[in-house]
Amino acid sequence: MCGIVGYVGKRNAVSVLLDGLQKLEYRGYDSSGIAVIEQAQIVVEKSEGKLANLRDKIKDMTLESGIGIGHTRWATHGRPSDANAHPHTSQNGKFAVVHNGIVENYLALKEKYLAGDHFTSETDTEVVAHLLEKFYNGNFAETVIKVLDVLEGAYSLVMICADEPDKMIACRKDSPMVLGVGEGESFIASDVSALLAYTRSCMYIEEGELCILTQDGITIKNHALQLVEKEIHTITWDAEAAEKGGFEHFMLKEIFEQPEAFKRTLSGRLHGNQVHFDEFSLTAEEINQWQKIYIVACGTAYHAGLVGKQVIEKLARIPVEVEIASEFRYRDPMMDEHTLVIVISQSGETADTVAALREAKMHHCKVLAITNVVGSAIAREADYVIYIWAGPEISVASTKAYTTMLIAEYLLGVYLAQQKEMANLDERAAILEGLQQLPEVSAKLLTESYLAEVQRAAERYGMAENIFFIGRGMDWAIALEGSLKLKEISYIHAEAYAAGELKHGTLALVTEKTPVIAICVQKSTYDKTASNVKEVKARDAKVLAIINEGDTQTAKFVDQTMEIPKINNFVIPVLAVIPLQLISYYIAKIRGCEIDQPRNLAKSVTVE
Ligand code: M6R
């Protein structure tokens, strides 16, 4: 999400930090800041917007220091602003902190330890700086351990202390960071791209380890402050590969980031069998006044809405219509104060979706936004917001934003049912259990052998001129997303059909030259989909089927199968779309396409 860099050594820290932040700006870019220690005082400079604004702000200052930390932000708690930009400091100004991730229990910590403190930002991070001051016992490292003991959530933290100006301390949990080893200098950054100009020797930090960086070297300690031995690795990537974390394209990197993104989307929102949103709360009375819900979105976000319809209707029993934003506003939809309009948008800036939101507000509807970007137009104008916290998505083809949108919709469906006190307690509990398993199960899915299987399929079908995707119910919804992904980056003509509709026309197009990708994971529709698959097989189509682990039937009548690990069947679309993302990626690669920036397309579509 955000970019972190830290330096201690003989150079001027300011230029090392700005240089490192420039390399990390792709990770987050709504504000940036640095903190250095000058004459035993912490000096902080920060600025909203691109890093260029910070450079401008400090260009005439004479900041000279051999130690400092820097941050480029992708907002989660609190809109982008100077005040919310990192580093954050303690009240006495003796500690400064940069943070990537989310401190889930920051409100509880404020109440328990910091009542009466004056906070200057809306962030969860500022709590960490205040706690360092509160717990300080004259030993920086021991104090950090005490603070870590009360934090919940995911974080990478780098901290400096004016009273111990020769060192910085860093740690991580569920959030990446890497150490750079130099001669008479030490570095830390959220990824290696920030280090490569200075060193290729790096050390990886394990969770729970405390890293103490000085100009004489880096010491790693465990929770009991005992020394931990570390191996030094040599980085062989060039700068471009480093930015992509060693992946060839941002799209593949973002597919692989999904397990971490899932953790963030769920973070702080599950309390036993209850869903809670920090951002808003709704009473049964408020929910019951909505007789209908519209979900309005474009492209991939619209496809996420198709899953959302099924989730909300099943769990909360409120009728849902899903609309393409560019159609919605021009067709005079029937809506009023008894309608909830849910807008979904990764960027939060898509012109058609913003226009639909405004149309809904004009009709006195409440609007709930599901978005990735804090402070975006959609987030600002909606009445309620659920952030998906997918982290910056750079590839034009959306992957982790789609799957985290689905997770947000499951959380919302359960939440609406829970607030309405509906009787489906067991069903909701099973869904929440499934959601909690997603990070682990999705990480297991993304193995070398699975990728090899997908590549085999890509080689087999990648030269086709037309590919059909079929499925029923939620399988159809993800088939639509699979076909969009394929046409968007590989330029193959691809269409998705409700499997039962084929025989009403499209089956005429199916021949041995039209491979079919069949999604067969929804158990309730399996038998019917299987019959439709046999219909296309009878027309000589080659079929790749996405199936449940343990399904021994389908392989008998298709050409290739790819398994989805066992998980609650209702949340399985989040996993079942991953092979579709991967097959599009590998087909596009085989065809030599420009994967991250497909022709004619843009990441954020701000024209109607
Ligand atoms: O930022 P948004 O989610 O509002 O964007 C909507 C679509 O433009 C977007 O999902 C598009 O379809 C993707 N490129 C698909 O991969």
XYZ file of C-alpha atoms and ligand atoms in Angstrom:
624
model
C 0.000 0.000 0.000
C 2.183 2.874 1.251
C 5.917 3.240 0.608
C 8.405 3.416 3.461
C 12.082 4.256 3.416
C 14.609 4.772 6.209
C 18.308 5.689 6.194
C 21.132 6.033 8.715
C 24.732 6.728 7.631
C 27.179 9.332 6.397
C 25.167 10.709 3.485
C 22.554 13.417 3.851
C 19.449 11.379 4.748
C 17.131 13.873 3.037
C 18.355 13.119 -0.461
C 18.413 9.343 0.171
C 14.838 9.490 1.457
C 13.520 11.584 -1.443
C 15.287 9.340 -3.905
C 13.852 6.208 -2.296
C 10.358 7.693 -2.111
C 10.493 8.502 -5.812
C 11.045 4.803 -6.526
C 8.177 3.871 -4.209
C 5.686 6.441 -5.409
C 3.867 3.796 -7.460
C 2.783 2.197 -4.142
C 0.910 5.255 -2.939
C 0.884 8.836 -4.005
C -1.634 10.980 -2.194
C 0.845 12.598 0.188
C 4.385 12.167 1.405
C 6.685 13.214 4.199
C 10.051 12.821 5.889
C 11.379 13.114 9.450
C 15.069 13.573 10.267
C 16.962 14.101 13.506
C 18.883 17.394 13.473
C 20.784 18.378 16.630
C 18.822 15.916 18.772
C 15.488 17.313 17.517
C 13.051 15.630 15.166
C 12.195 17.791 12.168
C 9.182 16.735 10.094
C 8.171 17.989 6.649
C 5.155 16.674 4.760
C 2.917 17.590 1.920
C -0.353 16.492 0.325
C -0.206 15.290 -3.278
C 2.676 14.001 -5.358
C 6.231 13.790 -4.041
C 7.077 16.804 -6.222
C 5.085 18.951 -3.752
C 7.289 17.803 -0.875
C 10.435 18.412 -2.925
C 9.214 21.934 -3.687
C 8.416 22.592 -0.059
C 11.865 21.684 1.222
C 14.047 22.756 -1.696
C 15.242 25.971 0.016
C 15.634 24.460 3.486
C 19.021 23.438 4.847
C 18.036 20.083 6.316
C 21.219 18.151 7.153
C 21.049 14.851 8.953
C 22.487 11.372 8.796
C 19.282 9.689 9.941
C 15.705 9.877 8.735
C 12.505 8.124 7.713
C 10.195 8.823 4.777
C 6.763 7.789 3.573
C 4.563 8.031 0.524
C 0.944 7.434 1.442
C -2.048 5.568 0.083
C -4.765 6.696 2.450
C -6.686 4.215 4.593
C -7.650 6.039 7.791
C -8.242 9.691 7.073
C -8.387 11.490 3.738
C -5.222 12.620 1.946
C -4.001 15.852 3.593
C -0.869 17.416 5.082
C -2.080 16.514 8.572
C -2.738 12.863 7.739
C 0.526 12.419 5.823
C 3.268 10.457 7.609
C 5.581 10.653 9.590
C 3.482 11.103 12.730
C 5.007 12.301 15.961
C 4.426 11.927 19.674
C 3.037 14.878 21.635
C 6.509 15.782 22.969
C 7.968 15.555 19.453
C 10.583 13.002 20.523
C 9.306 10.082 18.423
C 8.423 9.916 14.745
C 6.789 6.960 13.028
C 6.046 5.862 9.476
C 3.582 3.026 8.973
C 2.222 0.823 6.252
C -0.898 -1.235 7.088
C -3.723 -0.822 9.540
C -3.703 -0.702 13.354
C -7.065 -2.338 13.911
C -7.495 -1.471 17.575
C -6.381 2.159 17.404
C -9.658 3.476 18.806
C -9.513 1.088 21.777
C -5.846 2.030 22.368
C -6.711 5.728 22.363
C -9.381 5.120 24.954
C -7.308 2.824 27.163
C -3.896 4.535 27.175
C -4.163 7.938 25.566
C -7.336 9.575 26.926
C -6.727 13.325 27.052
C -4.006 13.293 24.369
C -4.298 15.824 21.572
C -4.204 14.174 18.133
C -3.345 16.183 15.053
C -4.475 13.648 12.425
C -7.312 11.218 11.723
C -4.874 8.316 11.268
C -4.471 5.070 13.162
C -0.673 5.605 12.963
C -0.501 8.611 15.251
C -1.542 6.325 18.114
C 1.751 4.435 17.739
C 3.808 7.627 18.166
C 1.795 8.603 21.242
C 2.177 5.130 22.744
C 5.966 5.294 22.297
C 6.022 8.480 24.360
C 3.660 6.996 26.941
C 5.626 3.750 27.404
C 9.172 5.190 27.084
C 11.476 3.985 29.886
C 14.777 5.337 28.601
C 15.325 2.326 26.338
C 13.956 2.708 22.799
C 14.043 -1.000 21.879
C 12.271 -2.128 25.053
C 9.660 0.569 24.532
C 8.962 -0.579 20.990
C 8.385 -4.134 22.259
C 5.873 -2.823 24.802
C 4.022 -0.924 22.090
C 3.981 -3.930 19.747
C 2.471 -6.021 22.521
C -0.698 -3.910 22.485
C -1.059 -3.415 18.710
C -3.492 -5.488 16.656
C -3.558 -5.560 12.876
C -1.078 -5.525 10.040
C 1.860 -3.154 9.962
C 5.340 -2.286 8.920
C 6.679 0.393 11.230
C 9.866 2.404 11.211
C 10.495 4.670 14.193
C 13.088 7.198 15.343
C 13.660 8.709 18.790
C 15.319 12.095 19.433
C 16.846 10.788 22.695
C 18.626 7.936 20.873
C 19.541 9.740 17.638
C 21.993 7.155 16.320
C 19.410 4.475 15.563
C 16.078 3.678 13.990
C 13.910 0.691 14.842
C 11.718 -1.259 12.446
C 9.357 -4.230 12.635
C 6.668 -5.833 10.549
C 3.564 -8.000 10.727
C 1.670 -9.080 7.586
C 3.239 -6.233 5.647
C 6.491 -6.349 3.649
C 9.807 -4.611 4.399
C 13.414 -5.249 3.473
C 16.736 -4.144 5.000
C 19.645 -2.805 2.944
C 23.191 -3.405 4.170
C 25.837 -0.803 3.238
C 29.383 0.176 4.236
C 28.960 2.592 7.144
C 25.249 2.962 6.372
C 21.980 1.026 6.739
C 18.716 1.222 4.849
C 15.168 -0.019 5.153
C 12.323 0.132 2.630
C 8.984 -1.426 1.837
C 10.521 -2.853 -1.307
C 13.937 -3.243 -2.814
C 13.390 -0.748 -5.632
C 14.136 2.048 -3.117
C 17.487 0.492 -2.179
C 19.024 -0.517 -5.484
C 20.808 2.782 -6.134
C 22.769 2.264 -2.890
C 23.161 -1.425 -2.178
C 22.341 -4.865 -3.522
C 22.922 -6.598 -0.178
C 19.696 -7.130 1.671
C 18.168 -8.996 4.603
C 14.560 -10.064 4.936
C 12.671 -9.418 8.170
C 10.491 -12.083 9.738
C 7.352 -11.249 11.670
C 7.987 -10.441 15.307
C 11.634 -9.431 14.726
C 12.959 -6.074 15.828
C 15.531 -4.441 13.540
C 17.836 -1.847 14.996
C 19.606 0.146 12.285
C 22.704 2.259 12.951
C 25.458 3.462 10.626
C 27.632 0.645 11.982
C 25.209 -2.058 10.893
C 21.891 -3.741 11.532
C 21.055 -5.817 14.596
C 18.051 -8.103 14.553
C 16.467 -9.200 17.815
C 13.551 -11.364 18.797
C 10.719 -10.419 21.136
C 12.935 -11.202 24.157
C 15.580 -8.868 22.671
C 17.968 -11.771 21.999
C 20.135 -11.587 18.876
C 18.912 -13.305 15.709
C 21.391 -14.339 12.983
C 20.458 -13.309 9.437
C 21.672 -14.256 6.024
C 22.590 -11.484 3.594
C 21.127 -11.920 0.098
C 22.295 -10.292 -3.118
C 19.609 -8.712 -5.273
C 20.068 -9.378 -8.973
C 16.899 -7.613 -10.251
C 17.166 -4.475 -12.330
C 15.244 -1.384 -11.206
C 12.157 -2.149 -13.317
C 11.902 -5.741 -12.109
C 12.326 -4.552 -8.532
C 9.369 -2.181 -8.808
C 7.265 -5.117 -9.885
C 8.572 -7.221 -6.997
C 10.400 -9.458 -9.478
C 7.212 -10.175 -11.452
C 7.239 -9.559 -15.161
C 4.073 -7.443 -15.067
C 2.079 -5.511 -12.518
C -0.943 -7.652 -13.390
C 0.786 -10.828 -12.238
C 2.146 -9.071 -9.149
C -1.365 -7.902 -8.294
C -2.811 -11.395 -8.779
C -0.209 -12.612 -6.295
C -0.990 -9.799 -3.878
C -4.553 -11.067 -3.431
C -4.007 -13.144 -0.263
C -2.554 -10.071 1.500
C -5.264 -7.830 0.090
C -7.953 -10.233 1.391
C -6.481 -9.935 4.882
C -6.709 -6.158 4.687
C -10.295 -6.154 3.420
C -11.321 -8.337 6.346
C -9.103 -6.545 8.833
C -10.950 -5.203 11.855
C -14.345 -6.065 10.400
C -14.990 -9.485 11.924
C -15.806 -9.785 15.611
C -16.785 -13.378 16.319
C -19.794 -13.944 14.115
C -20.519 -10.252 13.797
C -19.501 -7.859 11.027
C -18.610 -4.333 12.009
C -17.663 -1.366 9.824
C -15.664 1.434 11.451
C -16.878 3.714 8.689
C -20.637 3.624 9.479
C -23.401 1.764 11.253
C -26.979 1.090 10.207
C -30.005 0.217 12.329
C -32.683 -2.313 11.368
C -35.075 0.613 11.003
C -32.810 2.355 8.496
C -32.276 -0.833 6.502
C -35.944 -1.777 6.514
C -36.946 1.492 4.889
C -35.089 0.384 1.733
C -37.507 -1.531 -0.442
C -35.000 -1.994 -3.225
C -31.271 -1.758 -3.866
C -29.584 -0.718 -7.096
C -25.962 -1.694 -7.592
C -24.418 0.600 -10.187
C -20.902 0.281 -11.627
C -18.809 -0.192 -14.793
C -16.681 -2.993 -16.210
C -15.150 -5.259 -13.632
C -16.878 -3.400 -10.802
C -20.211 -4.103 -12.544
C -19.313 -7.789 -12.622
C -18.592 -7.621 -8.908
C -22.076 -6.141 -8.537
C -23.607 -9.213 -10.193
C -22.180 -11.347 -7.401
C -23.271 -8.733 -4.856
C -26.878 -9.036 -6.020
C -26.923 -12.733 -5.262
C -25.208 -12.218 -1.907
C -27.541 -9.472 -0.672
C -30.724 -11.091 -1.967
C -29.842 -14.417 -0.387
C -28.643 -13.110 2.960
C -30.634 -9.943 3.573
C -33.692 -10.671 1.386
C -33.780 -7.217 -0.207
C -34.432 -7.117 -3.975
C -31.362 -5.940 -5.904
C -31.019 -4.715 -9.483
C -27.567 -4.364 -11.021
C -27.063 -1.634 -13.605
C -24.254 -0.464 -15.861
C -23.581 3.112 -14.735
C -23.550 4.587 -18.250
C -27.055 3.174 -18.845
C -28.519 3.867 -15.440
C -28.531 7.628 -15.449
C -30.113 7.979 -18.869
C -33.080 5.695 -18.365
C -34.955 7.440 -15.577
C -34.728 4.598 -13.052
C -37.431 4.325 -10.408
C -35.817 5.352 -7.143
C -36.562 7.498 -4.134
C -35.788 7.685 -0.419
C -36.827 4.024 -0.118
C -34.012 2.942 -2.449
C -30.396 2.282 -1.480
C -27.947 2.811 -4.319
C -24.641 0.972 -4.018
C -21.926 2.313 -6.312
C -18.805 0.207 -6.821
C -15.591 1.643 -8.221
C -11.948 0.786 -7.708
C -10.752 4.287 -8.587
C -13.719 6.095 -7.099
C -13.422 8.512 -10.020
C -15.121 6.738 -12.955
C -17.209 9.474 -14.575
C -20.242 7.298 -15.339
C -20.353 5.946 -11.800
C -19.927 9.405 -10.260
C -22.782 10.650 -12.472
C -24.984 7.737 -11.372
C -24.222 8.523 -7.731
C -25.250 12.156 -8.247
C -28.430 11.082 -10.014
C -29.283 8.857 -7.050
C -28.668 11.701 -4.598
C -30.969 13.940 -6.652
C -33.684 11.335 -6.149
C -33.093 11.434 -2.354
C -31.576 7.943 -2.233
C -28.914 7.038 0.275
C -25.707 5.979 -1.467
C -23.250 3.394 -0.227
C -19.879 3.298 -2.002
C -17.523 0.337 -2.276
C -14.182 1.736 -3.379
C -10.429 1.443 -3.081
C -9.463 5.091 -2.973
C -9.867 7.163 0.158
C -10.774 10.743 -0.679
C -11.959 9.893 -4.228
C -15.050 11.657 -5.595
C -17.226 8.620 -4.939
C -15.936 8.211 -1.374
C -16.504 11.890 -0.648
C -20.009 12.106 -2.044
C -21.493 8.831 -0.762
C -23.375 8.601 2.536
C -21.606 5.392 3.561
C -18.291 3.953 2.344
C -16.747 0.499 2.513
C -13.076 0.608 1.536
C -11.755 -2.550 -0.063
C -8.141 -1.754 0.919
C -6.761 -3.649 -2.058
C -3.769 -1.311 -2.259
C -2.813 0.576 -5.428
C -3.806 -1.298 -8.573
C -1.559 -0.283 -11.437
C -2.363 -2.806 -14.150
C -5.309 -1.600 -16.243
C -6.829 -5.070 -15.957
C -8.393 -5.196 -12.526
C -7.709 -8.293 -10.422
C -7.243 -7.727 -6.693
C -9.788 -4.899 -6.741
C -12.411 -7.301 -8.141
C -11.868 -10.036 -5.573
C -11.750 -7.574 -2.671
C -14.969 -5.965 -3.956
C -16.561 -9.403 -3.683
C -15.315 -9.746 -0.097
C -16.728 -6.305 0.744
C -20.087 -7.440 -0.661
C -20.117 -10.622 1.420
C -19.352 -8.536 4.509
C -22.129 -6.134 3.583
C -24.641 -8.940 2.944
C -23.904 -10.514 6.310
C -24.001 -7.099 7.974
C -27.418 -6.193 6.558
C -28.840 -9.558 7.647
C -27.258 -9.272 11.088
C -28.602 -5.746 11.665
C -32.051 -6.889 10.520
C -31.728 -9.724 13.053
C -32.579 -12.310 10.440
C -32.704 -15.946 11.460
C -29.922 -17.188 9.122
C -27.278 -17.202 11.892
C -25.627 -20.502 10.960
C -25.458 -19.608 7.289
C -23.839 -16.258 8.124
C -21.347 -17.888 10.481
C -20.346 -20.387 7.778
C -19.828 -17.575 5.259
C -17.681 -15.595 7.697
C -15.621 -18.700 8.374
C -15.132 -19.115 4.622
C -14.088 -15.476 4.270
C -11.504 -15.876 7.014
C -10.000 -18.866 5.207
C -9.613 -16.965 1.938
C -6.139 -15.446 2.566
C -4.612 -18.807 3.417
C -6.438 -20.869 0.812
C -5.766 -18.364 -1.985
C -2.056 -18.305 -1.087
C -2.001 -22.113 -1.401
C -3.682 -21.900 -4.796
C -0.943 -19.679 -6.224
C 1.755 -22.348 -6.442
C 4.320 -23.068 -9.140
C 2.538 -26.260 -10.154
C -0.807 -24.450 -10.471
C 0.816 -21.809 -12.654
C 2.327 -24.549 -14.815
C -1.157 -26.025 -15.267
C -2.567 -22.638 -16.280
C 0.281 -22.117 -18.720
C -0.478 -25.473 -20.321
C -4.075 -24.363 -20.808
C -2.923 -21.011 -22.172
C -0.736 -22.750 -24.748
C -3.607 -24.989 -25.745
C -6.234 -22.261 -26.222
C -4.170 -19.110 -26.672
C -4.297 -19.017 -30.478
C -8.085 -19.340 -30.742
C -9.996 -16.489 -32.344
C -13.056 -16.841 -30.142
C -13.410 -18.260 -26.652
C -16.650 -18.777 -24.764
C -17.076 -18.804 -21.018
C -20.119 -20.510 -19.521
C -21.592 -21.019 -16.069
C -24.789 -20.623 -14.073
C -25.620 -18.307 -11.181
C -22.479 -17.026 -9.493
C -20.410 -19.169 -11.889
C -21.905 -17.120 -14.717
C -21.066 -13.879 -12.909
C -17.389 -14.819 -12.729
C -17.505 -16.165 -16.302
C -18.410 -12.607 -17.356
C -15.398 -11.271 -15.476
C -13.158 -13.974 -17.006
C -14.260 -13.079 -20.520
C -13.719 -9.338 -19.945
C -10.231 -10.015 -18.619
C -9.360 -12.152 -21.631
C -10.600 -9.738 -24.302
C -9.123 -6.727 -22.504
C -5.530 -7.951 -22.440
C -5.269 -10.662 -25.121
C -7.592 -9.069 -27.732
C -9.267 -12.451 -28.305
C -12.988 -12.196 -28.882
C -14.471 -13.718 -25.741
C -18.065 -13.877 -24.506
C -19.686 -15.267 -21.403
C -23.069 -16.952 -21.479
C -25.417 -18.283 -18.901
C -24.843 -21.967 -19.652
C -28.565 -22.662 -20.026
C -28.896 -19.929 -22.687
C -26.491 -21.507 -25.177
C -29.146 -23.654 -26.778
C -31.257 -20.559 -27.463
C -28.891 -19.291 -30.125
C -25.199 -19.167 -29.333
C -24.668 -22.894 -29.603
C -24.758 -22.319 -33.389
C -21.302 -20.711 -33.068
C -19.713 -23.590 -31.193
C -17.340 -25.726 -33.265
C -14.001 -27.446 -32.745
C -12.453 -23.980 -33.202
C -14.197 -22.329 -30.244
C -12.730 -23.432 -26.938
C -15.093 -23.192 -23.976
C -14.104 -22.402 -20.410
C -16.798 -23.814 -18.154
C -17.111 -22.705 -14.541
C -18.552 -25.649 -12.637
C -18.007 -24.842 -8.969
C -21.490 -23.874 -7.747
C -22.823 -27.108 -6.298
C -26.483 -26.097 -6.594
C -26.220 -25.769 -10.385
C -23.535 -28.366 -11.084
C -25.750 -31.025 -12.725
C -27.385 -28.558 -15.080
C -24.077 -26.934 -16.044
C -22.576 -30.368 -16.650
C -25.359 -31.090 -19.175
C -24.586 -27.828 -20.971
C -20.889 -28.705 -21.044
C -21.785 -32.021 -22.681
C -23.767 -30.074 -25.307
C -20.674 -28.085 -26.334
C -18.507 -31.196 -26.231
C -20.972 -32.827 -28.635
C -20.151 -29.928 -31.042
C -16.427 -30.789 -30.748
C -15.438 -27.771 -28.650
C -12.371 -28.191 -26.444
C -13.422 -27.621 -22.840
C -11.412 -26.415 -19.876
C -13.485 -26.796 -16.711
C -12.936 -24.998 -13.408
C -14.038 -27.527 -10.805
C -14.162 -28.137 -7.066
C -11.353 -30.116 -5.469
C -12.595 -33.685 -5.142
C -14.868 -33.500 -8.218
C -14.079 -36.792 -9.963
C -16.885 -36.583 -12.547
C -16.149 -33.587 -14.748
C -12.700 -34.741 -15.899
C -14.432 -37.685 -17.594
C -16.134 -35.505 -20.210
C -13.903 -32.421 -20.635
C -10.376 -31.895 -21.990
C -8.740 -30.269 -18.988
C -9.770 -29.399 -15.450
C -8.419 -26.937 -12.910
C -9.346 -27.390 -9.284
C -10.428 -24.815 -6.729
C -9.597 -25.777 -3.127
C -12.403 -26.610 -0.711
C -14.046 -23.615 0.955
C -17.607 -22.510 1.728
C -19.357 -22.845 -1.641
C -21.031 -19.429 -1.399
C -17.698 -17.549 -1.160
C -15.957 -19.701 -3.775
C -16.250 -17.080 -6.583
C -13.410 -15.170 -4.889
C -11.128 -18.141 -5.547
C -12.650 -19.463 -8.765
C -11.920 -16.239 -10.638
C -8.173 -16.521 -9.934
C -7.469 -19.182 -12.619
C -9.468 -17.029 -15.048
C -7.248 -14.033 -14.265
C -4.180 -16.213 -14.708
C -5.249 -17.798 -17.970
C -5.959 -14.372 -19.473
C -2.543 -13.237 -18.317
C -0.678 -16.184 -19.822
C -2.640 -16.108 -23.084
C -1.867 -12.383 -23.452
C 1.782 -13.152 -22.758
C 1.928 -15.898 -25.381
C 0.378 -13.484 -27.881
C 2.958 -10.819 -27.055
C 0.395 -8.264 -25.856
C 1.078 -5.133 -23.838
C -0.352 -6.622 -20.646
C -0.313 -3.787 -18.119
C -1.454 -1.141 -20.575
C -3.713 -2.743 -23.169
C -4.415 -0.799 -26.332
C -7.168 1.853 -26.255
C -7.764 1.547 -22.498
C -7.005 3.637 -19.414
C -6.936 2.748 -15.734
C -9.266 5.481 -14.631
C -12.062 6.385 -17.036
C -12.964 9.955 -16.185
C -14.958 10.733 -19.333
C -18.565 9.691 -19.934
O -12.323 2.369 -11.236
P -13.555 1.589 -11.578
O -13.709 0.345 -10.767
O -14.794 2.448 -11.510
O -13.367 1.197 -13.079
C -14.402 0.581 -13.790
C -13.894 -0.046 -15.067
O -13.371 0.937 -15.915
C -12.817 -1.101 -14.823
O -13.261 -2.073 -13.940
C -12.401 -1.790 -16.127
O -13.453 -2.534 -16.627
C -11.168 -2.669 -15.886
N -10.125 -2.251 -16.755
C -11.380 -4.115 -16.101
O -10.231 -4.855 -15.883
